[in-house]
Amino acid sequence: MAKIRMILPGLLLVWATAQTPPSPAKIMERVLNHPHPASTVSTITLTMKKTKGKRVKTKVRELMRYHKSYSEGVYRSKTMMRFLKPAVAKGIGLLTWNYRDGHSDQWLYLPKLKKAKKIAVSEQSKSLLGTEFSYEDLQETSLDTASLSYGGEAVLDSIPCQIVDQRMPASRQYSHRRIWVSTGNWLIKKVEYFDHQNRPVKVLDIPEHIRQDRFWFTRKMIMHNLLNGNESILEVNDIQVNTGLVDDFFSQTFLTKLD
């Protein structure tokens, strides 16, 4: 069965107008056909907002993200995230290997333990360090074309969008996702997440993108937790492209050495 890869940062699309409903598989294929760099290094600000009654408690983290894509072979991509600030979070790291068959392996490094712990599949739905992002949310997702359906047209913040619905595998924390794609510049603007009782549980808003060289990147994304009212905001401050990251960098050994 054909599979395509879906990456949350929005990518440029080319659209052919037709009288029949657009093919959701074609929409996602065009997303993926946009060029992307072999590797990136980016600095990110993570803001966590916790709501308790009328009070909102805010915490800010700074981190580096290293990413490498593979055009062939076993892996689709590898990602390393390393927290820099504040001192309480400094040195924490997350290593993710995304495989071409659709599954992912992840390791979390905590400086106090001085070792990397592999995240079990049963734990990938848990929160990453108190954020509204789960470990699973930070993985790349392979999409079986049969799992996609066309959700129609809608307007989001005055932006016309095409909607693609995706059924998730039974082992995932969500039953399905609803992906909103702008028809003006063909960037992914929003993703809605539903639990196995078909209830909406999270919304990922992607209000800002930037274009560097010939590549589109997400500038800002906001994960809203509909169950507790909390949100986590990721803002990209700087991106370096095609930095020549070597494979050995994305290893458990290197994950512990960066402390």
CSV table of C-alpha atoms in Angstrom, one decimal:
chain,number,residue,atom,x,y,z
A,1,MET,CA,0.0,0.0,0.0
A,2,ALA,CA,1.4,3.4,-0.9
A,3,LYS,CA,2.7,5.5,1.9
A,4,ILE,CA,3.6,9.2,2.1
A,5,ARG,CA,5.2,11.2,4.9
A,6,MET,CA,3.5,14.1,6.6
A,7,ILE,CA,5.6,16.7,8.3
A,8,LEU,CA,3.9,19.3,10.4
A,9,PRO,CA,5.8,22.4,9.2
A,10,GLY,CA,3.9,23.7,6.2
A,11,LEU,CA,5.2,23.2,2.7
A,12,LEU,CA,4.4,24.9,-0.6
A,13,LEU,CA,1.8,23.1,-2.8
A,14,VAL,CA,0.7,23.3,-6.4
A,15,TRP,CA,-3.0,22.9,-6.9
A,16,ALA,CA,-5.0,22.0,-10.0
A,17,THR,CA,-8.6,23.2,-9.9
A,18,ALA,CA,-11.2,20.5,-10.7
A,19,GLN,CA,-14.9,20.0,-10.6
A,20,THR,CA,-14.6,16.7,-8.6
A,21,PRO,CA,-13.5,16.8,-4.9
A,22,PRO,CA,-9.7,17.0,-4.6
A,23,SER,CA,-7.8,13.8,-3.9
A,24,PRO,CA,-6.5,13.9,-0.3
A,25,ALA,CA,-3.6,11.7,-1.3
A,26,LYS,CA,-2.7,14.2,-4.0
A,27,ILE,CA,-2.9,17.0,-1.6
A,28,MET,CA,-0.4,15.3,0.8
A,29,GLU,CA,1.9,14.2,-2.1
A,30,ARG,CA,2.1,17.8,-3.3
A,31,VAL,CA,3.0,18.9,0.3
A,32,LEU,CA,5.9,16.4,0.3
A,33,ASN,CA,7.1,17.3,-3.2
A,34,HIS,CA,8.2,20.7,-2.0
A,35,PRO,CA,12.0,20.7,-1.6
A,36,HIS,CA,13.5,20.4,1.9
A,37,PRO,CA,17.1,20.7,3.1
A,38,ALA,CA,19.2,17.6,3.9
A,39,SER,CA,19.8,19.0,7.4
A,40,THR,CA,18.9,21.9,9.6
A,41,VAL,CA,20.0,23.4,12.9
A,42,SER,CA,17.6,25.7,14.6
A,43,THR,CA,17.2,27.6,17.9
A,44,ILE,CA,13.8,27.4,19.5
A,45,THR,CA,11.9,29.2,22.3
A,46,LEU,CA,9.4,27.0,24.1
A,47,THR,CA,6.7,28.7,26.2
A,48,MET,CA,4.4,26.7,28.4
A,49,LYS,CA,1.2,28.2,29.7
A,50,LYS,CA,-0.6,26.4,32.5
A,51,THR,CA,-4.1,27.5,33.5
A,52,LYS,CA,-5.4,27.2,37.0
A,53,GLY,CA,-8.8,29.0,37.4
A,54,LYS,CA,-8.2,32.5,36.3
A,55,ARG,CA,-4.5,32.3,36.8
A,56,VAL,CA,-2.0,31.5,34.0
A,57,LYS,CA,1.5,30.3,35.0
A,58,THR,CA,4.2,30.7,32.3
A,59,LYS,CA,7.5,28.9,31.9
A,60,VAL,CA,10.0,29.5,29.1
A,61,ARG,CA,12.6,27.1,27.8
A,62,GLU,CA,15.3,27.6,25.1
A,63,LEU,CA,16.6,24.7,23.0
A,64,MET,CA,18.4,23.6,19.9
A,65,ARG,CA,17.0,21.3,17.3
A,66,TYR,CA,19.1,19.3,14.9
A,67,HIS,CA,17.4,17.5,12.0
A,68,LYS,CA,18.7,15.3,9.2
A,69,SER,CA,16.6,13.8,6.3
A,70,TYR,CA,17.4,10.7,4.3
A,71,SER,CA,16.3,10.3,0.7
A,72,GLU,CA,16.8,6.5,0.8
A,73,GLY,CA,17.5,3.6,3.2
A,74,VAL,CA,16.0,2.6,6.5
A,75,TYR,CA,15.5,6.0,8.0
A,76,ARG,CA,13.3,8.9,6.9
A,77,SER,CA,14.9,11.3,9.3
A,78,LYS,CA,16.7,11.7,12.7
A,79,THR,CA,16.2,14.6,15.1
A,80,MET,CA,18.0,15.7,18.2
A,81,MET,CA,16.5,18.3,20.6
A,82,ARG,CA,18.8,19.7,23.4
A,83,PHE,CA,17.5,22.1,26.1
A,84,LEU,CA,19.8,25.1,26.9
A,85,LYS,CA,17.9,27.2,29.4
A,86,PRO,CA,17.0,27.6,32.2
A,87,ALA,CA,19.5,25.8,34.4
A,88,VAL,CA,16.8,23.3,35.7
A,89,ALA,CA,16.3,22.0,32.1
A,90,LYS,CA,19.8,22.5,30.7
A,91,GLY,CA,21.3,19.3,29.2
A,92,ILE,CA,18.0,17.5,28.8
A,93,GLY,CA,17.9,15.9,25.3
A,94,LEU,CA,15.5,13.9,23.1
A,95,LEU,CA,16.7,11.8,20.2
A,96,THR,CA,14.2,10.6,17.6
A,97,TRP,CA,14.7,8.1,14.7
A,98,ASN,CA,11.9,8.1,12.2
A,99,TYR,CA,11.9,4.9,10.0
A,100,ARG,CA,10.7,4.6,6.5
A,101,ASP,CA,8.1,1.9,7.5
A,102,GLY,CA,6.3,4.5,9.7
A,103,HIS,CA,7.5,3.6,13.2
A,104,SER,CA,9.8,5.7,15.4
A,105,ASP,CA,12.4,5.1,18.2
A,106,GLN,CA,13.0,7.8,20.9
A,107,TRP,CA,15.4,8.2,23.7
A,108,LEU,CA,15.2,10.8,26.5
A,109,TYR,CA,18.4,11.9,28.3
A,110,LEU,CA,18.2,13.4,31.8
A,111,PRO,CA,21.5,14.8,33.1
A,112,LYS,CA,20.7,13.7,36.7
A,113,LEU,CA,20.5,10.0,35.5
A,114,LYS,CA,23.6,10.3,33.3
A,115,LYS,CA,22.0,7.9,30.8
A,116,ALA,CA,19.6,7.8,27.9
A,117,LYS,CA,16.3,6.1,28.4
A,118,LYS,CA,14.4,4.6,25.5
A,119,ILE,CA,10.7,5.7,25.4
A,120,ALA,CA,8.5,2.6,25.3
A,121,VAL,CA,5.7,2.7,22.7
A,122,SER,CA,3.2,2.6,25.6
A,123,GLU,CA,4.7,5.9,26.9
A,124,GLN,CA,4.9,7.8,23.7
A,125,SER,CA,1.4,9.3,24.3
A,126,LYS,CA,2.8,11.0,27.5
A,127,SER,CA,3.7,14.7,27.9
A,128,LEU,CA,7.2,15.7,27.0
A,129,LEU,CA,8.6,17.4,30.1
A,130,GLY,CA,5.3,19.0,31.1
A,131,THR,CA,4.4,20.4,27.7
A,132,GLU,CA,1.2,19.9,25.7
A,133,PHE,CA,3.3,18.0,23.1
A,134,SER,CA,3.5,14.3,23.6
A,135,TYR,CA,6.5,12.2,22.4
A,136,GLU,CA,4.3,10.9,19.6
A,137,ASP,CA,3.5,14.5,18.5
A,138,LEU,CA,7.1,15.0,17.7
A,139,GLN,CA,7.4,12.0,15.4
A,140,GLU,CA,7.0,12.1,11.7
A,141,THR,CA,3.9,10.1,10.6
A,142,SER,CA,3.6,7.9,7.6
A,143,LEU,CA,0.2,8.1,5.9
A,144,ASP,CA,-1.4,5.1,4.2
A,145,THR,CA,-3.3,6.7,1.3
A,146,ALA,CA,-6.3,4.5,2.3
A,147,SER,CA,-6.4,6.2,5.7
A,148,LEU,CA,-7.1,9.6,4.1
A,149,SER,CA,-10.4,11.2,3.2
A,150,TYR,CA,-11.3,14.6,1.9
A,151,GLY,CA,-13.0,16.8,4.5
A,152,GLY,CA,-14.2,19.6,2.3
A,153,GLU,CA,-13.5,23.3,2.2
A,154,ALA,CA,-13.5,25.8,5.0
A,155,VAL,CA,-12.3,29.3,6.0
A,156,LEU,CA,-9.8,29.7,8.8
A,157,ASP,CA,-9.0,33.2,10.0
A,158,SER,CA,-10.1,34.5,6.6
A,159,ILE,CA,-7.9,32.0,4.9
A,160,PRO,CA,-9.6,29.5,2.5
A,161,CYS,CA,-8.5,25.9,3.3
A,162,GLN,CA,-8.8,22.4,2.0
A,163,ILE,CA,-9.3,19.8,4.8
A,164,VAL,CA,-7.8,16.2,4.8
A,165,ASP,CA,-8.9,13.7,7.5
A,166,GLN,CA,-6.5,10.9,8.5
A,167,ARG,CA,-7.4,7.8,10.4
A,168,MET,CA,-4.7,6.8,12.8
A,169,PRO,CA,-3.5,3.2,13.6
A,170,ALA,CA,-5.2,1.6,16.6
A,171,SER,CA,-1.9,1.7,18.5
A,172,ARG,CA,-1.8,5.6,18.4
A,173,GLN,CA,-3.1,7.9,21.0
A,174,TYR,CA,-5.5,9.6,18.5
A,175,SER,CA,-8.2,8.0,16.5
A,176,HIS,CA,-7.8,10.5,13.7
A,177,ARG,CA,-6.5,13.9,12.7
A,178,ARG,CA,-7.9,16.7,10.7
A,179,ILE,CA,-5.4,18.7,8.6
A,180,TRP,CA,-6.2,22.2,7.3
A,181,VAL,CA,-4.2,23.4,4.3
A,182,SER,CA,-4.3,26.9,3.0
A,183,THR,CA,-5.4,27.2,-0.7
A,184,GLY,CA,-3.7,30.6,-1.0
A,185,ASN,CA,-0.1,29.5,-0.3
A,186,TRP,CA,-0.6,25.8,0.4
A,187,LEU,CA,0.8,25.7,3.8
A,188,ILE,CA,-0.5,23.6,6.7
A,189,LYS,CA,-2.3,25.9,9.1
A,190,LYS,CA,-4.0,23.7,11.6
A,191,VAL,CA,-4.2,20.1,12.8
A,192,GLU,CA,-7.1,18.8,15.0
A,193,TYR,CA,-6.6,15.7,17.1
A,194,PHE,CA,-9.4,13.3,18.2
A,195,ASP,CA,-9.3,10.6,20.8
A,196,HIS,CA,-10.7,7.1,20.4
A,197,GLN,CA,-14.2,8.2,21.5
A,198,ASN,CA,-14.0,10.7,18.6
A,199,ARG,CA,-13.7,13.7,21.0
A,200,PRO,CA,-11.5,16.6,20.1
A,201,VAL,CA,-8.6,16.7,22.6
A,202,LYS,CA,-5.9,19.0,21.0
A,203,VAL,CA,-5.5,21.6,18.3
A,204,LEU,CA,-2.2,22.5,16.7
A,205,ASP,CA,-2.3,26.0,15.2
A,206,ILE,CA,0.5,27.0,12.8
A,207,PRO,CA,0.0,30.8,12.3
A,208,GLU,CA,3.4,31.8,11.0
A,209,HIS,CA,5.8,30.4,8.4
A,210,ILE,CA,9.1,31.7,7.0
A,211,ARG,CA,10.8,31.1,3.7
A,212,GLN,CA,14.6,30.8,3.7
A,213,ASP,CA,16.4,30.2,0.4
A,214,ARG,CA,13.9,28.0,-1.4
A,215,PHE,CA,12.6,26.2,1.7
A,216,TRP,CA,9.4,26.8,3.8
A,217,PHE,CA,9.6,26.4,7.6
A,218,THR,CA,7.2,26.7,10.4
A,219,ARG,CA,8.0,29.9,12.3
A,220,LYS,CA,5.5,29.4,15.1
A,221,MET,CA,3.2,26.5,16.3
A,222,ILE,CA,0.8,26.5,19.2
A,223,MET,CA,-0.5,23.2,20.8
A,224,HIS,CA,-3.8,23.8,22.6
A,225,ASN,CA,-5.0,21.1,25.1
A,226,LEU,CA,-8.8,21.3,25.0
A,227,LEU,CA,-9.1,19.1,28.1
A,228,ASN,CA,-7.2,21.3,30.5
A,229,GLY,CA,-6.9,24.7,28.8
A,230,ASN,CA,-3.1,24.6,28.7
A,231,GLU,CA,-1.0,25.5,25.7
A,232,SER,CA,2.6,25.2,24.6
A,233,ILE,CA,4.2,27.5,22.0
A,234,LEU,CA,7.2,26.6,19.8
A,235,GLU,CA,8.9,29.6,18.1
A,236,VAL,CA,11.8,29.2,15.7
A,237,ASN,CA,14.3,32.0,16.2
A,238,ASP,CA,17.1,31.0,13.7
A,239,ILE,CA,17.6,28.3,11.1
A,240,GLN,CA,20.7,27.1,9.4
A,241,VAL,CA,20.2,24.8,6.4
A,242,ASN,CA,22.4,22.0,4.9
A,243,THR,CA,24.8,22.1,7.8
A,244,GLY,CA,26.4,18.7,7.0
A,245,LEU,CA,25.4,16.9,10.2
A,246,VAL,CA,27.0,13.4,10.3
A,247,ASP,CA,25.1,10.2,11.2
A,248,ASP,CA,27.1,9.7,14.4
A,249,PHE,CA,25.7,12.9,15.8
A,250,PHE,CA,22.3,11.3,16.1
A,251,SER,CA,23.3,8.5,18.4
A,252,GLN,CA,22.7,7.6,22.1
A,253,THR,CA,26.4,8.1,22.7
A,254,PHE,CA,26.3,11.7,21.4
A,255,LEU,CA,23.0,12.3,23.2
A,256,THR,CA,24.8,11.8,26.5
A,257,LYS,CA,28.0,13.6,25.5
A,258,LEU,CA,26.2,16.9,24.8
A,259,ASP,CA,25.5,17.4,28.5
